[in-house]
Coordinates of C-alpha atoms in Angstrom, one line a residue:
M1 CA 113.7 112.1 83.1
R2 CA 116.1 109.9 85.0
V3 CA 114.7 109.1 88.7
D4 CA 117.9 108.8 90.7
T5 CA 117.2 107.8 94.3
R6 CA 121.0 106.3 94.3
L7 CA 122.5 105.0 97.4
D8 CA 126.1 104.1 98.0
T9 CA 126.6 100.3 96.7
P10 CA 129.5 98.3 97.8
A11 CA 131.6 97.6 94.4
A12 CA 130.8 93.8 94.5
E13 CA 127.3 94.5 94.3
A14 CA 127.4 97.2 91.7
A15 CA 129.2 94.8 89.4
V16 CA 126.4 92.7 89.3
S17 CA 124.4 92.7 86.0
V18 CA 121.0 93.5 86.2
P19 CA 120.2 92.9 82.7
D20 CA 121.1 89.1 83.0
L21 CA 119.1 88.7 85.9
L22 CA 116.1 90.1 84.2
E23 CA 116.8 87.9 81.4
R24 CA 117.1 84.6 83.2
G25 CA 113.7 85.3 85.0
R26 CA 112.3 85.7 81.6
T27 CA 114.2 82.9 80.0
L28 CA 112.9 80.7 82.5
C29 CA 109.4 81.9 83.4
T30 CA 108.3 82.8 79.4
P31 CA 107.7 79.3 78.3
L32 CA 105.7 78.6 81.0
L33 CA 103.6 81.8 80.2
R34 CA 103.3 80.6 76.3
D35 CA 102.2 77.3 77.2
A36 CA 99.6 78.8 79.9
V37 CA 98.2 81.6 77.1
A38 CA 98.0 78.6 74.7
R39 CA 95.4 77.1 76.8
L40 CA 93.0 80.0 76.7
A41 CA 90.2 79.7 73.9
A42 CA 89.9 82.3 70.7
P43 CA 90.1 85.2 70.7
M44 CA 91.3 85.3 74.6
D45 CA 94.6 83.8 73.4
T46 CA 95.3 86.5 70.9
V47 CA 94.5 89.2 73.2
A48 CA 96.7 87.8 75.6
A49 CA 99.2 87.3 73.2
Y50 CA 99.1 90.8 71.8
H51 CA 99.2 92.2 75.4
F52 CA 102.4 90.5 76.4
G53 CA 104.0 91.9 73.1
W54 CA 104.2 88.4 71.7
I55 CA 102.2 89.3 68.0
D56 CA 101.2 92.5 66.8
R57 CA 97.3 93.4 66.1
D58 CA 97.3 91.2 62.9
G59 CA 98.5 88.1 64.5
R60 CA 102.1 88.3 62.9
P61 CA 104.9 87.3 65.6
A62 CA 106.4 90.5 67.1
A63 CA 109.2 91.3 69.4
S64 CA 107.9 94.6 71.3
D65 CA 108.7 95.3 74.7
G66 CA 107.3 93.0 76.9
G67 CA 107.9 94.5 80.6
K68 CA 110.7 94.8 82.5
A69 CA 110.3 91.6 83.9
V70 CA 111.3 92.5 87.7
R71 CA 108.7 89.9 89.2
P72 CA 109.9 87.0 87.4
A73 CA 113.6 87.7 88.2
L74 CA 112.6 88.2 91.8
A75 CA 111.0 84.8 91.7
V76 CA 113.4 82.8 90.5
L77 CA 115.9 84.6 92.9
S78 CA 113.9 83.7 95.7
A79 CA 114.4 80.4 95.2
Q80 CA 118.1 80.4 94.8
A81 CA 118.2 82.6 98.1
V82 CA 117.0 79.0 100.0
G83 CA 119.5 76.9 98.1
A84 CA 117.1 76.0 95.2
D85 CA 117.9 75.7 91.5
P86 CA 116.6 78.9 90.2
A87 CA 114.6 76.8 88.2
T88 CA 112.3 75.7 90.7
G89 CA 111.0 79.4 91.2
A90 CA 110.1 79.6 87.8
A91 CA 106.3 78.4 87.9
G92 CA 106.0 81.0 90.9
G93 CA 107.3 83.9 88.2
A94 CA 105.1 82.9 85.7
A95 CA 102.3 82.8 87.7
V96 CA 103.1 86.1 89.4
E97 CA 103.6 87.6 85.8
L98 CA 100.2 86.3 84.9
V99 CA 99.0 88.0 87.8
H100 CA 100.4 91.1 87.2
N101 CA 99.5 91.4 83.4
F102 CA 95.7 90.2 84.4
S103 CA 95.5 93.7 86.5
L104 CA 97.3 95.5 83.5
L105 CA 94.7 94.5 81.2
H106 CA 92.0 95.7 83.3
D107 CA 94.0 98.7 84.7
D108 CA 94.3 100.5 81.1
L109 CA 90.7 100.3 80.5
M110 CA 89.4 101.8 83.7
D111 CA 92.3 104.2 83.6
G112 CA 91.2 104.9 80.0
D113 CA 95.0 104.9 78.7
E114 CA 95.3 104.2 75.1
T115 CA 99.2 103.2 75.3
R116 CA 101.3 100.8 76.7
R117 CA 105.1 99.7 76.1
H118 CA 104.9 102.2 73.3
R119 CA 101.6 100.7 71.5
A120 CA 98.0 100.5 71.8
T121 CA 96.7 99.0 74.5
A122 CA 94.7 95.8 74.3
W123 CA 91.1 97.4 74.7
T124 CA 91.6 99.7 72.3
V125 CA 92.6 97.2 69.6
F126 CA 90.0 94.3 70.5
G127 CA 87.4 96.1 72.5
P128 CA 86.6 96.6 76.3
A129 CA 85.1 93.1 76.9
Q130 CA 87.6 91.0 75.0
A131 CA 90.3 92.6 77.5
I132 CA 88.3 92.2 80.7
L133 CA 87.8 88.7 79.8
A134 CA 91.7 88.1 78.6
G135 CA 92.2 89.5 82.0
D136 CA 90.0 87.2 83.8
A137 CA 91.7 84.3 82.1
L138 CA 95.3 85.3 83.2
F139 CA 94.2 85.5 87.0
A140 CA 92.6 81.8 86.5
L141 CA 95.6 80.6 84.7
A142 CA 97.9 81.9 87.5
T143 CA 96.6 79.3 89.9
E144 CA 96.8 76.5 87.5
V145 CA 100.3 77.1 87.0
L146 CA 101.0 76.7 90.7
L147 CA 99.1 73.6 90.8
D148 CA 100.6 72.2 87.9
A149 CA 104.2 72.8 89.5
P150 CA 104.2 69.3 91.3
L151 CA 103.1 67.7 88.1
R152 CA 106.4 68.3 86.3
P153 CA 109.2 65.9 86.5
A154 CA 112.3 66.4 88.4
A155 CA 115.0 66.9 85.5
D156 CA 119.1 67.8 85.8
G157 CA 119.5 67.9 89.4
V158 CA 116.2 70.2 89.9
P159 CA 113.9 68.3 92.5
A160 CA 110.0 68.4 91.6
V161 CA 108.2 70.8 93.6
Q162 CA 106.0 69.1 96.5
A163 CA 102.0 69.5 96.5
A164 CA 101.8 70.7 99.7
D165 CA 104.5 73.5 99.2
A166 CA 102.4 74.5 95.5
A167 CA 99.5 74.8 97.4
R168 CA 101.1 77.4 100.2
A169 CA 102.4 79.4 97.1
V170 CA 98.6 79.5 95.8
R171 CA 97.6 80.7 99.1
R172 CA 99.9 83.4 99.2
I173 CA 99.7 84.4 95.5
T174 CA 95.7 84.6 95.8
A175 CA 96.2 86.7 98.9
A176 CA 98.6 89.1 97.2
T177 CA 95.7 89.4 94.3
R178 CA 93.0 90.1 96.9
R179 CA 95.3 93.0 98.0
L180 CA 96.2 94.1 94.6
I181 CA 92.5 94.5 93.9
D182 CA 91.8 96.5 97.3
G183 CA 94.7 98.9 95.9
Q184 CA 93.2 99.5 92.8
A185 CA 89.4 100.1 94.2
Q186 CA 91.5 102.7 96.5
D187 CA 93.1 104.4 93.6
L188 CA 89.9 104.9 92.0
S189 CA 88.1 106.3 94.7
F190 CA 91.0 108.5 95.4
E191 CA 90.4 110.5 92.2
H192 CA 86.7 111.4 93.2
R193 CA 88.1 112.9 96.6
D194 CA 89.7 116.4 96.7
R195 CA 92.4 115.1 99.2
V196 CA 94.6 111.7 100.1
T197 CA 96.3 111.8 102.9
V198 CA 100.1 110.3 102.5
E199 CA 99.2 107.6 104.7
E200 CA 96.5 106.6 102.7
C201 CA 98.5 106.8 99.8
L202 CA 101.0 104.4 101.3
E203 CA 98.6 102.0 102.1
M204 CA 96.8 102.0 98.8
E205 CA 100.5 101.7 96.9
G206 CA 101.0 98.6 99.5
N207 CA 98.5 96.7 98.2
K208 CA 98.3 98.2 94.5
T209 CA 102.1 97.8 93.9
G210 CA 103.7 95.9 97.1
A211 CA 101.5 93.1 97.6
L212 CA 102.4 91.5 94.2
L213 CA 106.1 92.2 94.3
A214 CA 106.3 91.0 98.0
C215 CA 104.5 87.6 96.7
A216 CA 107.2 87.6 93.7
S217 CA 110.3 87.8 96.3
S218 CA 109.0 84.7 98.5
V219 CA 107.1 82.6 95.7
G220 CA 110.0 81.0 94.5
A221 CA 111.5 79.8 98.5
V222 CA 108.0 78.7 98.9
L223 CA 108.1 76.5 96.1
A224 CA 111.2 75.3 97.3
G225 CA 110.0 74.2 100.8
A226 CA 111.3 77.3 102.5
D227 CA 109.8 77.8 106.0
D228 CA 107.0 80.5 106.2
R229 CA 109.5 82.7 108.9
T230 CA 112.0 82.9 105.4
A231 CA 109.2 83.4 103.0
D232 CA 107.6 86.5 105.5
A233 CA 111.2 88.2 105.4
L234 CA 111.5 88.0 101.9
E235 CA 108.1 89.1 101.6
R236 CA 108.8 92.1 103.5
Y237 CA 111.8 93.2 101.1
G238 CA 109.7 92.9 98.2
H239 CA 106.8 94.8 100.0
H240 CA 109.3 97.7 100.6
L241 CA 110.4 97.2 97.3
G242 CA 107.2 97.7 96.1
L243 CA 106.9 101.0 97.6
A244 CA 110.0 102.0 96.4
F245 CA 109.1 101.1 92.7
Q246 CA 105.7 102.9 92.9
A247 CA 107.1 106.0 94.5
V248 CA 109.4 106.3 91.3
D249 CA 106.4 105.3 89.1
D250 CA 104.5 108.1 90.7
L251 CA 107.5 110.7 89.7
L252 CA 107.5 108.9 86.1
G253 CA 103.7 109.7 85.7
I254 CA 104.1 113.2 86.4
W255 CA 107.8 114.1 85.3
G256 CA 108.7 111.2 82.9
A257 CA 109.0 111.5 79.2
T258 CA 106.4 109.9 76.8
E259 CA 108.7 108.3 74.4
V260 CA 110.6 106.5 77.4
T261 CA 108.0 105.6 79.7
G262 CA 105.6 104.4 76.6
K263 CA 102.8 106.1 79.1
P264 CA 100.6 109.0 78.0
H265 CA 102.3 112.3 78.8
W266 CA 101.1 114.1 82.1
G267 CA 98.6 110.9 82.6
D268 CA 98.6 110.8 86.3
L269 CA 97.8 114.8 86.5
R270 CA 95.4 114.2 83.6
Q271 CA 93.4 111.9 85.8
R272 CA 93.9 113.7 89.1
K273 CA 95.5 111.2 90.4
K274 CA 96.4 111.6 94.3
S275 CA 99.7 109.9 94.0
L276 CA 102.4 110.2 96.4
P277 CA 103.7 113.5 94.9
V278 CA 100.4 115.1 94.8
S279 CA 99.5 113.7 98.4
A280 CA 102.8 115.2 99.8
A281 CA 102.3 118.3 98.1
L282 CA 98.7 118.8 99.4
A283 CA 99.7 118.1 103.0
E284 CA 102.3 120.8 102.7
G285 CA 99.9 123.6 103.2
G286 CA 101.9 126.4 101.9
S287 CA 100.9 128.8 98.9
A288 CA 101.7 126.3 96.3
S289 CA 99.8 123.6 98.1
R290 CA 96.6 125.7 98.5
R291 CA 96.6 126.7 95.0
L292 CA 96.8 123.0 93.6
A293 CA 94.2 121.7 95.9
E294 CA 92.0 124.5 94.6
L295 CA 92.9 123.6 91.0
L296 CA 92.2 119.9 92.0
A297 CA 89.2 120.6 93.6
D298 CA 87.3 122.4 90.6
P299 CA 85.4 120.1 88.4
E300 CA 85.4 122.7 85.5
G301 CA 87.6 120.8 82.5
R302 CA 88.0 117.5 84.4
G303 CA 89.9 115.2 82.2
H304 CA 90.1 117.8 79.4
E305 CA 93.2 120.2 80.9
D306 CA 95.5 121.2 78.1
E307 CA 99.1 120.7 78.3
E308 CA 100.1 124.3 79.4
Q309 CA 97.7 124.0 82.6
L310 CA 99.0 120.4 83.4
A311 CA 102.3 121.6 83.1
A312 CA 101.5 124.5 85.8
R313 CA 100.0 121.8 88.1
A314 CA 103.2 119.9 88.0
A315 CA 104.9 123.1 88.8
L316 CA 102.6 123.5 92.0
V317 CA 103.3 119.9 93.0
E318 CA 107.3 120.7 92.8
E319 CA 107.2 124.2 94.6
A320 CA 105.2 122.5 97.6
G321 CA 107.9 119.7 97.8
G322 CA 106.0 116.6 96.5
R323 CA 108.6 115.8 94.1
A324 CA 111.6 115.9 96.8
W325 CA 109.5 114.2 99.4
T326 CA 108.3 111.6 97.0
R327 CA 112.2 110.8 95.9
D328 CA 113.1 110.5 99.6
E329 CA 110.3 108.1 100.4
A330 CA 111.7 105.8 97.5
R331 CA 115.0 106.2 99.3
R332 CA 113.5 105.0 102.5
Q333 CA 111.9 102.2 101.2
H334 CA 114.9 101.1 99.4
A335 CA 116.8 100.8 102.7
A336 CA 113.9 99.1 104.5
A337 CA 114.0 96.7 101.8
L338 CA 118.0 95.9 102.2
A339 CA 117.4 95.8 105.7
A340 CA 114.7 92.5 105.5
L341 CA 117.2 90.9 103.7
D342 CA 119.5 90.6 106.7
E343 CA 116.7 88.1 108.2
V344 CA 117.3 85.6 105.6
P345 CA 121.0 83.7 105.6
M346 CA 122.0 83.4 102.0
P347 CA 125.3 83.7 100.2
D348 CA 126.8 87.0 99.5
G349 CA 126.3 86.4 95.6
V350 CA 122.5 86.2 96.1
R351 CA 122.1 89.1 98.4
G352 CA 124.0 91.1 96.2
H353 CA 121.6 90.0 93.2
F354 CA 118.5 91.1 95.6
V355 CA 120.3 94.6 96.3
A356 CA 121.4 95.0 92.4
L357 CA 117.5 94.2 91.2
A358 CA 116.2 97.0 94.5
E359 CA 118.9 99.6 93.1
F360 CA 117.4 99.2 89.5
V361 CA 113.9 99.7 90.8
V362 CA 115.0 103.2 92.1
V363 CA 117.3 104.2 89.1
R364 CA 115.1 104.1 86.3
E365 CA 113.8 106.5 83.6
R366 CA 110.5 103.9 82.9

């Protein structure tokens, strides 16, 4: 399924190559990621390398899907937004990616997900304990990578990061991580409630997804010495982008194709997640909404629903308007993200890159 929330885009911005932006972020940040993971003791280094897609379960080099790399792309772009070389934001991109993957290692275990990126999740291969420890280690490495940034010598016209700016970046990423954990705790608690309001769902998703994308969108600028006003505006862009991203993820979590997303079919419905489409459908109040509420409140067969039952629930969510509302919400958050860019003076070309990445987030299949 293609989730299309496309808005009209100026021709010059439409010409931006998003794959090139993503590859640039990946190229600049991956060496720092690999260096960080190499510091880990065995077997955590192996677990992390497998999770990133660098090796297979037998330790052989692999070229698996390592994710979209949106966060590294945003981090290096945010440095460019304030006139710095993109490489200045590389440590920020690596740090954010470490935190993101710490959360994925833990989330897969908590949610019981057995596949991610089209292969077995780390906890199913190495066991829950090793996945937890590897996730903890990645979280610690994120701070190390940022604090090490001033120790790297300037090169080829790229000035060294100042220690004070590295400390500011650490403060922002730790605050974002705390909010991410808050969001995961909220998400888990929602699974055991019959109803969750749309407002509660948006707050949870703003924490779980928006906080880290907000940090990614500003951390490179902070490392480049940008003032807090500029960094805060870039964070607002990332926050709204995160909400748009999660709205699309919620749609894919119900209607996405497993062969494209790499995630279990009907995964969110199977876990009775109160995602945006479900919360919006429950708030609608009509006959489909009431029937959906009855099914979600029924403890019988929880987690063991068959494909036909899950398909029927998806149809009720759509009939009650949850799918359309969530698609519209992705558009609203997309527009709010672009509005935040107007607060930051930057070259038109750099702004076009931010716009293109926002468009990519809301028009995707995985």
